[in-house]
Coordinates of C-alpha atoms in Angstrom, one line a residue:
Chain A
X908 CA -22.5 8.6 -27.6
X909 CA -25.5 7.4 -25.7
X910 CA -27.4 10.6 -26.6
X911 CA -27.1 9.7 -30.3
X912 CA -28.9 6.5 -29.8
X913 CA -32.0 8.1 -28.4
X914 CA -34.9 8.8 -30.8
X915 CA -34.8 12.6 -31.1
X916 CA -37.5 14.9 -32.6
X917 CA -35.2 17.2 -34.4
X918 CA -31.9 15.3 -34.9
X919 CA -29.8 17.8 -36.7
X920 CA -30.3 20.6 -34.1
X921 CA -30.3 18.3 -31.0
X922 CA -27.1 16.5 -31.9
X923 CA -25.3 19.7 -32.4
X924 CA -26.6 21.1 -29.1
X925 CA -25.8 17.9 -27.2
X926 CA -22.3 17.6 -28.4
X927 CA -20.2 18.8 -25.6
X928 CA -16.6 19.5 -24.7
X929 CA -17.0 18.2 -21.2
X930 CA -14.5 15.4 -21.9
X931 CA -11.8 18.0 -22.2
X932 CA -11.8 18.2 -18.4
X933 CA -10.3 14.6 -18.3
X934 CA -7.4 15.4 -20.6
X935 CA -4.8 16.3 -17.9
X936 CA -5.5 13.2 -15.9
X937 CA -5.6 11.1 -19.1
X938 CA -2.2 12.5 -20.3
X939 CA -0.8 11.8 -16.9
X940 CA -2.0 8.2 -16.9
X941 CA -0.6 7.7 -20.4
X942 CA 2.8 9.1 -19.5
X943 CA 3.3 7.5 -16.1
X944 CA 1.3 4.3 -16.3
X945 CA 0.4 3.3 -19.8
X946 CA 3.6 4.1 -21.7
X947 CA 5.9 2.5 -19.0
X948 CA 3.7 -0.6 -19.0
X949 CA 3.7 -0.8 -22.8
X950 CA 7.5 -0.5 -22.9
X951 CA 7.9 -3.5 -20.6
X952 CA 5.1 -5.4 -22.4
X953 CA 6.6 -4.9 -25.9
X954 CA 10.1 -5.6 -24.6
X955 CA 8.9 -9.0 -23.4
X956 CA 7.8 -9.9 -27.0
X957 CA 10.9 -8.5 -28.8
X958 CA 14.3 -10.0 -29.3
X959 CA 17.6 -8.1 -29.2
X960 CA 17.1 -6.9 -32.8
X961 CA 13.6 -5.8 -32.2
X962 CA 11.8 -8.6 -33.9
X963 CA 8.7 -10.4 -32.5
X964 CA 9.5 -13.5 -30.5
X965 CA 8.1 -15.7 -27.8
X966 CA 11.5 -16.9 -26.7
X967 CA 11.5 -14.5 -23.8
X968 CA 8.4 -16.0 -22.3
X969 CA 9.7 -19.5 -23.0
X970 CA 12.9 -18.4 -21.3
X971 CA 11.0 -17.9 -18.0
X972 CA 11.5 -21.6 -17.6
X973 CA 15.1 -21.2 -16.5
X974 CA 16.1 -22.3 -12.9
X975 CA 16.9 -18.9 -11.4
X976 CA 13.6 -17.4 -12.6
X977 CA 11.5 -20.5 -11.6
X978 CA 13.2 -20.4 -8.2
X979 CA 12.4 -16.7 -7.8
X980 CA 8.7 -17.3 -8.6
X981 CA 8.6 -20.3 -6.3
X982 CA 10.1 -18.3 -3.4
X983 CA 7.8 -15.3 -4.1
X984 CA 4.7 -17.5 -4.5
X985 CA 5.3 -19.6 -1.4
X986 CA 6.2 -16.5 0.7
X987 CA 3.1 -14.7 -0.4
X988 CA 0.8 -17.8 0.0
X989 CA 2.2 -18.5 3.5
X990 CA 2.0 -14.9 4.8
X991 CA -1.4 -14.5 3.3
X992 CA -2.9 -17.6 4.7
X993 CA -0.9 -17.3 8.0
X994 CA -2.0 -13.6 8.2
X995 CA -5.6 -14.5 7.5
X996 CA -5.7 -17.4 10.1
X997 CA -4.0 -15.6 12.9
X998 CA -5.5 -12.3 12.0
X999 CA -9.0 -13.9 12.1
X1000 CA -8.3 -15.1 15.6
X1001 CA -7.2 -11.7 16.7
X1002 CA -10.2 -10.0 14.9
X1003 CA -12.5 -12.6 16.6
X1004 CA -11.1 -11.8 20.0
X1005 CA -11.5 -8.0 19.4
X1006 CA -15.1 -8.4 18.0
X1007 CA -16.5 -10.9 20.4
X1008 CA -14.1 -11.2 23.3
X1009 CA -15.9 -8.6 25.3
X1010 CA -12.6 -6.7 25.8
X1011 CA -12.7 -3.3 27.4
X1012 CA -13.7 -0.6 24.9
X1013 CA -10.4 1.3 25.3
X1014 CA -8.4 -1.8 24.5
X1015 CA -10.4 -2.5 21.4
X1016 CA -9.9 1.1 20.1
X1017 CA -6.2 0.8 20.9
X1018 CA -5.8 -2.4 18.9
X1019 CA -7.6 -1.0 15.9
X1020 CA -5.6 2.2 16.0
X1021 CA -2.4 0.3 16.3
X1022 CA -3.4 -2.0 13.4
X1023 CA -4.0 1.1 11.2
X1024 CA -0.5 2.2 12.2
X1025 CA 1.3 -1.2 11.7
X1026 CA -0.4 -1.9 8.4
X1027 CA 1.5 1.2 7.2
X1028 CA 4.8 -0.1 8.6
X1029 CA 7.2 -1.8 6.2
X1030 CA 10.2 -1.2 4.1
X1031 CA 13.5 -0.2 5.6
X1032 CA 12.5 0.8 9.2
X1033 CA 10.6 -2.5 9.7
X1034 CA 13.7 -4.5 8.5
X1035 CA 15.8 -2.5 11.1
X1036 CA 13.3 -3.4 13.9
X1037 CA 13.2 -7.0 13.0
X1038 CA 17.0 -7.2 13.0
X1039 CA 17.2 -5.4 16.3
X1040 CA 14.8 -7.9 17.8
X1041 CA 15.6 -11.3 16.4
X1042 CA 18.8 -10.7 14.3
X1043 CA 22.0 -12.3 15.5
X1044 CA 22.5 -9.7 18.2
X1045 CA 18.8 -8.9 18.6
X1046 CA 17.5 -8.8 22.2
X1047 CA 15.0 -11.6 21.9
X1048 CA 17.8 -13.8 20.4
X1049 CA 20.1 -12.8 23.3
X1050 CA 17.3 -13.3 25.9
X1051 CA 16.4 -16.8 24.6
X1052 CA 20.1 -17.8 24.6
X1053 CA 21.0 -16.4 28.0
X1054 CA 17.7 -17.2 30.0
X1055 CA 16.3 -20.2 28.2
X1056 CA 19.5 -21.7 26.8
X1057 CA 17.9 -21.7 23.4
X1058 CA 20.3 -20.8 20.6
X1059 CA 18.1 -19.8 17.7
X1060 CA 20.9 -19.5 15.2
X1061 CA 22.6 -22.6 16.5
X1062 CA 19.3 -24.4 15.8
X1063 CA 19.4 -23.3 12.1
X1064 CA 17.1 -20.3 12.2
X1065 CA 18.3 -17.6 9.9
X1066 CA 16.6 -14.2 9.7
X1067 CA 18.0 -13.6 6.3
X1068 CA 16.1 -16.4 4.6
X1069 CA 12.4 -17.1 4.0
X1070 CA 11.4 -17.8 7.6
X1071 CA 12.9 -14.4 8.6
X1072 CA 10.9 -12.7 5.8
X1073 CA 7.8 -14.5 6.9
X1074 CA 8.1 -13.0 10.4
X1075 CA 8.7 -9.5 8.9
X1076 CA 5.8 -9.7 6.5
X1077 CA 3.5 -10.9 9.2
X1078 CA 4.1 -7.5 10.8
X1079 CA 2.1 -5.7 8.1
X1080 CA -0.2 -8.6 7.0
X1081 CA -1.8 -9.3 10.4
X1082 CA -2.9 -5.7 11.0
X1083 CA -4.4 -5.5 7.6
X1084 CA -6.4 -8.6 8.2
X1085 CA -7.6 -7.2 11.6
X1086 CA -8.6 -3.9 10.0
X1087 CA -10.8 -5.6 7.5
X1088 CA -12.2 -8.5 9.6
X1089 CA -13.2 -6.6 12.8
X1090 CA -15.8 -4.5 11.0
X1091 CA -16.9 -7.6 8.9
X1092 CA -17.4 -9.7 12.1
X1093 CA -19.2 -6.9 13.9
X1094 CA -21.6 -6.5 11.0
X1095 CA -22.9 -10.0 11.6
X1096 CA -26.3 -9.3 13.0
X1097 CA -27.3 -10.6 16.4
X1098 CA -30.7 -11.6 15.0
X1099 CA -29.0 -14.1 12.7
X1100 CA -27.4 -15.9 15.6
X1101 CA -30.6 -15.7 17.7
X1102 CA -32.6 -17.0 14.7
X1103 CA -30.2 -19.9 14.3
X1104 CA -30.2 -20.7 18.0
X1105 CA -34.0 -20.5 18.0
X1106 CA -34.1 -23.2 15.4
X1107 CA -31.9 -25.3 17.6
X1108 CA -28.5 -24.7 16.0
X1109 CA -25.3 -25.3 18.0
X1110 CA -22.7 -22.6 17.9
X1111 CA -20.7 -24.8 15.5
X1112 CA -23.7 -25.1 13.2
X1113 CA -24.3 -21.4 13.3
X1114 CA -20.7 -20.7 12.2
X1115 CA -20.6 -23.5 9.6
X1116 CA -24.0 -22.7 8.0
X1117 CA -24.6 -19.0 8.6
X1118 CA -21.6 -16.9 9.6
X1119 CA -18.9 -18.4 7.6
X1120 CA -20.8 -18.5 4.3
X1121 CA -21.6 -14.8 4.8
X1122 CA -18.0 -14.0 5.6
X1123 CA -16.5 -16.1 2.8
X1124 CA -16.3 -13.4 0.1
X1125 CA -14.7 -11.0 2.6
X1126 CA -12.3 -13.7 3.8
X1127 CA -11.2 -14.8 0.4
X1128 CA -10.9 -11.2 -0.8
X1129 CA -8.7 -10.3 2.1
X1130 CA -6.5 -13.4 1.5
X1131 CA -6.0 -12.2 -2.1
X1132 CA -5.3 -8.7 -0.9
X1133 CA -2.6 -10.0 1.5
X1134 CA -1.2 -12.2 -1.2
X1135 CA -0.8 -9.3 -3.6
X1136 CA 0.6 -7.2 -0.8
X1137 CA 3.4 -9.7 -0.2
X1138 CA 4.0 -10.6 -3.8
X1139 CA 4.7 -7.0 -4.9
X1140 CA 6.9 -6.2 -1.8
X1141 CA 10.5 -5.3 -2.4
X1142 CA 11.9 -2.8 0.1
X1143 CA 11.4 -5.0 3.2
X1144 CA 13.1 -8.0 1.6
X1145 CA 15.9 -5.9 0.1
X1146 CA 16.6 -4.1 3.4
X1147 CA 16.4 -7.3 5.5
X1148 CA 18.5 -9.7 3.3
X1149 CA 20.6 -7.2 1.3
X1150 CA 19.1 -8.7 -1.8
X1151 CA 20.6 -12.1 -1.2
X1152 CA 17.3 -13.9 -1.3
X1153 CA 15.8 -14.6 -4.7
X1154 CA 12.3 -13.2 -5.0
X1155 CA 10.7 -12.0 -8.3
X1156 CA 10.8 -8.4 -7.2
X1157 CA 14.4 -8.6 -6.1
X1158 CA 15.4 -10.2 -9.4
X1159 CA 13.6 -7.5 -11.3
X1160 CA 15.5 -4.9 -9.2
X1161 CA 18.8 -6.6 -10.0
X1162 CA 17.8 -6.6 -13.7
X1163 CA 17.2 -2.9 -13.6
X1164 CA 20.7 -2.3 -12.2
X1165 CA 22.4 -4.4 -14.7
X1166 CA 21.4 -7.2 -17.0
X1167 CA 22.0 -10.1 -14.5
X1168 CA 19.9 -12.5 -16.5
X1169 CA 22.1 -12.0 -19.5
X1170 CA 19.1 -11.1 -21.7
X1171 CA 17.0 -7.9 -21.3
X1172 CA 14.0 -9.6 -22.8
X1173 CA 13.9 -12.1 -19.9
X1174 CA 13.6 -9.2 -17.4
X1175 CA 10.6 -7.9 -19.3
X1176 CA 9.0 -11.3 -19.4
X1177 CA 9.4 -11.7 -15.7
X1178 CA 7.6 -8.4 -15.2
X1179 CA 4.8 -9.6 -17.6
X1180 CA 4.4 -12.8 -15.4
X1181 CA 4.2 -10.7 -12.3
X1182 CA 1.7 -8.2 -13.7
X1183 CA -0.5 -11.1 -14.9
X1184 CA -0.6 -12.6 -11.4
X1185 CA -1.4 -9.3 -9.8
X1186 CA -4.1 -8.6 -12.4
X1187 CA -5.8 -11.9 -11.7
X1188 CA -5.6 -11.0 -8.0
X1189 CA -7.2 -7.6 -8.5
X1190 CA -10.0 -9.0 -10.7
X1191 CA -10.8 -11.7 -8.2
X1192 CA -10.6 -9.2 -5.3
X1193 CA -13.0 -6.8 -6.9
X1194 CA -15.5 -9.6 -7.8
X1195 CA -15.4 -10.8 -4.2
X1196 CA -15.6 -7.2 -2.9
X1197 CA -18.9 -6.7 -4.8
X1198 CA -20.2 -9.9 -3.4
X1199 CA -19.4 -9.0 0.2
X1200 CA -20.8 -5.5 -0.2
X1201 CA -24.0 -7.1 -1.2
X1202 CA -24.2 -9.3 1.8
X1203 CA -22.6 -7.2 4.5
X1204 CA -24.3 -3.8 4.9
Chain B
X1351 CA -22.3 -15.5 24.4
X1352 CA -21.5 -16.2 28.0
X1353 CA -18.2 -17.8 27.2
X1354 CA -15.3 -16.8 29.4
X1355 CA -13.2 -14.3 27.6
X1356 CA -9.8 -15.4 29.0
X1357 CA -9.2 -16.9 25.5
X1358 CA -9.7 -13.4 24.0
X1359 CA -7.3 -11.9 26.5
X1360 CA -4.7 -14.7 25.8
X1361 CA -4.9 -14.1 22.0
X1362 CA -4.6 -10.3 22.4
X1363 CA -1.7 -10.8 24.8
X1364 CA 0.2 -13.0 22.3
X1365 CA -0.6 -10.5 19.5
X1366 CA 0.7 -7.6 21.7
X1367 CA 3.9 -9.5 22.3
X1368 CA 4.5 -10.1 18.6
X1369 CA 3.8 -6.4 17.7
X1370 CA 5.3 -4.6 20.7
X1371 CA 8.5 -6.6 21.1
X1372 CA 10.1 -5.3 17.8
X1373 CA 9.2 -1.8 18.7
X1374 CA 10.6 -2.1 22.2
X1375 CA 13.6 -3.9 20.8
X1376 CA 14.3 -1.0 18.3
X1377 CA 13.8 1.6 21.0
X1378 CA 16.0 -0.2 23.4
X1379 CA 18.7 -0.7 20.7
X1380 CA 18.6 2.9 19.7
X1381 CA 19.4 4.0 23.2
X1382 CA 22.4 1.8 23.7
X1383 CA 25.0 3.5 21.5
X1384 CA 27.0 4.2 24.6
X1385 CA 28.2 1.1 26.4
X1386 CA 26.5 0.4 29.7
X1387 CA 24.2 3.3 29.8
X1388 CA 21.0 4.4 28.1
X1389 CA 21.7 7.5 26.1
X1390 CA 20.4 9.5 23.1
X1391 CA 23.8 9.2 21.5
X1392 CA 22.5 7.4 18.4
X1393 CA 19.9 10.2 17.9
X1394 CA 22.6 12.8 18.3
X1395 CA 24.8 11.1 15.7
X1396 CA 21.9 10.9 13.3
X1397 CA 20.9 14.5 13.7
X1398 CA 24.6 15.6 13.5
X1399 CA 25.0 13.8 10.2
X1400 CA 24.8 16.4 7.3
X1401 CA 23.4 13.7 5.1
X1402 CA 20.5 13.1 7.3
X1403 CA 19.3 16.7 7.0
X1404 CA 20.1 16.8 3.3
X1405 CA 18.2 13.7 2.4
X1406 CA 15.4 14.4 4.8
X1407 CA 14.9 17.9 3.3
X1408 CA 15.1 16.4 -0.2
X1409 CA 12.3 13.9 0.6
X1410 CA 10.1 16.5 2.4
X1411 CA 10.4 18.8 -0.7
X1412 CA 9.6 16.0 -3.1
X1413 CA 6.7 14.9 -0.9
X1414 CA 5.3 18.4 -0.9
X1415 CA 5.6 18.6 -4.7
X1416 CA 3.9 15.3 -5.0
X1417 CA 1.0 16.4 -2.8
X1418 CA 0.5 19.7 -4.7
X1419 CA 0.6 18.1 -8.1
X1420 CA -1.4 15.1 -7.1
X1421 CA -4.1 17.4 -5.7
X1422 CA -4.1 19.7 -8.7
X1423 CA -4.5 16.6 -10.9
X1424 CA -7.0 14.6 -8.9
X1425 CA -9.4 17.1 -7.3
X1426 CA -10.4 18.8 -10.6
X1427 CA -10.7 15.5 -12.3
X1428 CA -12.8 13.8 -9.6
X1429 CA -14.9 17.0 -9.3
X1430 CA -15.5 17.0 -13.0
X1431 CA -16.5 13.4 -13.1
X1432 CA -18.9 13.9 -10.3
X1433 CA -20.5 17.0 -11.9
X1434 CA -20.5 16.2 -15.7
X1435 CA -19.2 12.8 -16.5
X1436 CA -20.5 10.2 -14.1
X1437 CA -20.4 7.6 -16.9
X1438 CA -16.6 7.9 -16.8
X1439 CA -16.4 7.1 -13.1
X1440 CA -15.6 3.3 -13.6
X1441 CA -12.8 4.2 -16.0
X1442 CA -11.2 6.6 -13.7
X1443 CA -11.6 4.3 -10.7
X1444 CA -10.0 1.5 -12.8
X1445 CA -7.0 3.7 -13.5
X1446 CA -6.6 4.6 -9.9
X1447 CA -6.5 0.9 -9.0
X1448 CA -3.8 0.1 -11.5
X1449 CA -1.0 0.9 -9.0
X1450 CA -2.2 -2.2 -7.0
X1451 CA -1.4 -4.3 -10.1
X1452 CA 1.9 -2.6 -10.9
X1453 CA 4.3 -2.9 -7.9
X1454 CA 6.7 0.0 -7.4
X1455 CA 9.7 -1.9 -8.6
X1456 CA 7.9 -2.7 -11.9
X1457 CA 6.7 0.9 -12.2
X1458 CA 10.2 2.3 -11.9
X1459 CA 11.6 -0.3 -14.3
X1460 CA 9.0 0.9 -16.9
X1461 CA 9.8 4.5 -16.2
X1462 CA 13.5 4.0 -16.6
X1463 CA 13.2 2.0 -19.8
X1464 CA 10.7 4.4 -21.3
X1465 CA 12.4 7.7 -20.4
X1466 CA 16.1 6.9 -20.6
X1467 CA 16.5 7.1 -24.4
X1468 CA 15.6 9.6 -27.1
X1469 CA 13.2 11.2 -27.8
X1470 CA 12.4 11.4 -24.1
X1471 CA 15.7 11.1 -22.3
X1472 CA 14.5 12.3 -18.9
X1473 CA 16.9 10.4 -16.7
X1474 CA 19.8 12.5 -18.0
X1475 CA 19.6 15.4 -15.5
X1476 CA 18.6 15.6 -11.9
X1477 CA 15.7 18.0 -12.6
X1478 CA 14.0 15.8 -15.2
X1479 CA 14.7 12.7 -13.1
X1480 CA 12.8 14.4 -10.3
X1481 CA 9.9 14.7 -12.7
X1482 CA 9.9 11.0 -13.0
X1483 CA 10.3 10.6 -9.3
X1484 CA 7.4 12.9 -8.4
X1485 CA 5.3 11.4 -11.2
X1486 CA 6.0 7.9 -9.8
X1487 CA 5.1 9.0 -6.3
X1488 CA 1.8 10.4 -7.6
X1489 CA 1.1 7.0 -9.2
X1490 CA 1.9 4.9 -6.1
X1491 CA -0.3 7.2 -3.9
X1492 CA -3.0 7.5 -6.5
X1493 CA -5.4 4.9 -5.0
X1494 CA -5.3 6.6 -1.5
X1495 CA -5.5 10.2 -2.8
X1496 CA -8.3 9.4 -5.2
X1497 CA -10.3 7.5 -2.6
X1498 CA -9.9 10.3 -0.1
X1499 CA -11.0 13.0 -2.5
X1500 CA -13.8 10.8 -4.0
X1501 CA -15.2 10.1 -0.5
X1502 CA -15.1 13.8 0.2
X1503 CA -17.0 14.7 -2.9
X1504 CA -19.6 12.1 -2.3
X1505 CA -20.4 13.8 1.0
X1506 CA -21.0 17.1 -0.8
X1507 CA -23.9 18.2 -3.1
X1508 CA -21.5 19.1 -5.9
X1509 CA -24.2 20.3 -8.3
X1510 CA -25.9 22.6 -5.8
X1511 CA -22.5 24.1 -4.8
X1512 CA -21.5 24.7 -8.4
X1513 CA -24.8 26.2 -9.4
X1514 CA -24.8 28.5 -6.3
X1515 CA -21.2 29.7 -7.2
X1516 CA -22.1 30.2 -10.8
X1517 CA -25.2 32.2 -10.0
X1518 CA -22.9 34.5 -8.0
X1519 CA -20.8 34.9 -11.0
X1520 CA -17.9 32.6 -10.2
X1521 CA -15.9 31.1 -13.1
X1522 CA -14.3 27.6 -13.1
X1523 CA -11.0 28.6 -11.4
X1524 CA -12.9 30.4 -8.6
X1525 CA -15.3 27.5 -8.2
X1526 CA -12.4 25.1 -7.9
X1527 CA -10.2 27.2 -5.6
X1528 CA -12.8 28.9 -3.5
X1529 CA -15.6 26.4 -3.3
X1530 CA -14.4 22.8 -4.1
X1531 CA -11.0 22.8 -2.3
X1532 CA -12.2 24.5 0.9
X1533 CA -15.2 22.1 1.1
X1534 CA -12.9 19.1 0.7
X1535 CA -10.6 20.2 3.4
X1536 CA -10.8 17.0 5.4
X1537 CA -10.3 14.8 2.4
X1538 CA -7.5 16.9 1.1
X1539 CA -5.6 16.8 4.4
X1540 CA -6.1 13.1 4.8
X1541 CA -4.9 12.4 1.2
X1542 CA -2.0 14.7 1.7
X1543 CA -0.9 13.1 5.0
X1544 CA -1.1 9.6 3.7
X1545 CA 1.0 10.7 0.7
X1546 CA 3.5 12.3 3.0
X1547 CA 3.8 9.2 5.1
X1548 CA 4.3 7.0 2.0
X1549 CA 6.8 9.3 0.2
X1550 CA 9.0 10.3 3.1
X1551 CA 10.6 6.8 3.6
X1552 CA 10.0 5.5 0.1
X1553 CA 13.0 3.4 -1.1
X1554 CA 12.3 1.8 -4.4
X1555 CA 11.7 4.7 -6.8
X1556 CA 14.4 6.9 -5.2
X1557 CA 17.0 4.1 -5.2
X1558 CA 16.5 3.1 -8.9
X1559 CA 16.3 6.7 -10.1
X1560 CA 19.4 7.4 -8.0
X1561 CA 18.1 10.4 -6.2
X1562 CA 19.4 11.3 -2.7
X1563 CA 16.2 10.7 -0.8
X1564 CA 15.7 9.7 2.8
X1565 CA 14.7 6.0 2.1
X1566 CA 18.0 5.2 0.3
X1567 CA 19.9 7.0 3.1
X1568 CA 18.3 4.9 5.7
X1569 CA 19.0 1.7 3.8
X1570 CA 22.6 2.6 3.2
X1571 CA 23.2 3.5 6.8
X1572 CA 21.8 0.1 7.8
X1573 CA 24.7 -1.5 5.9
X1574 CA 27.5 -0.2 8.0
X1575 CA 26.1 1.2 11.3
X1576 CA 24.6 -0.6 14.2
X1577 CA 22.7 1.9 16.4
X1578 CA 21.8 4.8 14.1
X1579 CA 19.5 2.6 12.0
X1580 CA 17.4 1.8 15.1
X1581 CA 17.2 5.5 15.9
X1582 CA 16.1 6.2 12.3
X1583 CA 13.5 3.5 12.5
X1584 CA 12.0 5.1 15.6
X1585 CA 12.1 8.5 14.0
X1586 CA 10.4 7.1 10.9
X1587 CA 7.7 5.4 13.0
X1588 CA 7.1 8.6 14.9
X1589 CA 6.6 10.4 11.6
X1590 CA 4.1 7.8 10.3
X1591 CA 2.3 7.8 13.6
X1592 CA 2.1 11.6 13.6
X1593 CA 0.8 11.7 10.1
X1594 CA -1.9 9.1 10.8
X1595 CA -2.9 10.7 14.1
X1596 CA -3.3 14.0 12.3
X1597 CA -5.6 12.3 9.7
X1598 CA -7.8 11.1 12.6
X1599 CA -7.9 14.7 13.9
X1600 CA -8.8 16.4 10.7
X1601 CA -10.8 13.7 8.9
X1602 CA -12.4 11.6 11.5
X1603 CA -13.8 8.4 10.2
X1604 CA -12.6 8.8 6.7
X1605 CA -9.7 6.4 7.2
X1606 CA -10.2 2.8 6.3
X1607 CA -8.2 -0.4 5.6
X1608 CA -7.5 0.7 2.1
X1609 CA -5.1 3.3 3.4
X1610 CA -2.3 0.9 4.1
X1611 CA 0.5 2.6 2.2
X1612 CA 2.6 1.1 -0.6
X1613 CA 6.0 1.3 1.0
X1614 CA 7.0 -2.3 1.0

């Protein structure tokens, strides 16, 4: 429509000439997006605002305040927050070691390649690996018990609860952090450090007043990315715990199989809450992404 | 920067322990199906299971369909946006980012509720359910596929190529098939491989749409077997690794952190 707003010498002719059918090229993609993204979302959205007889209601949203749902959100949020912040902190340490540790070139390449690989691990195979390692009969469990006299499960550790999921999630959260932070750290220019040192800054002052402020958008953006990554995860938790742990995604899955909440509308409302949280994450992430692209070239 | 780097070595060593122990553990476990000796028994059992071949073939076929339709949908669209409708780019990019907001379990929930009742009762037969399955796979791999193709197009002079082809008398189908696709070879291969790696072990869509895919088979085996799941995990890692290694070969440098697949 922009062309219509321009002052044109011979409007009648030009408008006709400038009308184009170019938009037709987007129709297949548009139809696909409507059928496979928009309609399914609208079904869930409208379902959350309708009662059993199809009348408008806010009861479903109010119904989110029931213990089982609140518990699921609490579990999902704390697991996501913990693995996002844990992944960010430890991943930053690893990324720092890779970027500034003066490691051999080959080791650096190996770590980055492996991170690209491990960030793609997840789901059922990861759950199997974690069980084989630190499950009840896992070899680390056995090693600790036989060699160090440390009985993990006797001490109350249980792989099939939140701490176990934390370990499993870290397996894909850490590599993602490394993949993003190493290039960010390496794009800090040497001149900035030299300039700071030239002005008498200590290393601490350089990090506190120069490097960290520059890295903040990248750091925050990555934490949000990791948070969303964990919050939407289903397969790993399902395969690891057999669905015995109450997470938002697991509860939604149970709701698909059969109406475990005793009210279809509640399932839709849970989805709405989840999408709202993910949408806030994506919005914040893109804003921070733009910021960091401006600063880190 | 004259600090001793023993700290870096220590951090990397701890990281390596955390990441390599589970892989070693899985490998070790997968070789212990026979008491007292290391053997490939678990792998033999896996490969001898008719269900393994069945579900694996099913997933490979659906992955192939996903790749073909995804490319047919995305390459012309992205090309057209580059050539004629750059003002639409933000809209298309926004749509391709939506799968990050809609987790797979939510997507399949919406698909089932939308297409399980008239007028669009698609979950009624296997063939139409597969339509939902492949459509869902295209959605969850959309961000990766679109990014790969978009990056490929950015590296080309789309306008010059199009005009050259047109001046030689090529129509749109010829331009797409004989000019655009061949020039996007690297991007297409990298998008296809990341799609393959994602779809092959995918659990959520297949489980809820009740299709006999490889992901649900693995999950089910984990419930009542001890050693075979470990062998399956190793096979699955090998497949992922091979896919990503091939991307590095064919499309050097076009991989980035955004290509972490949506399999969780």
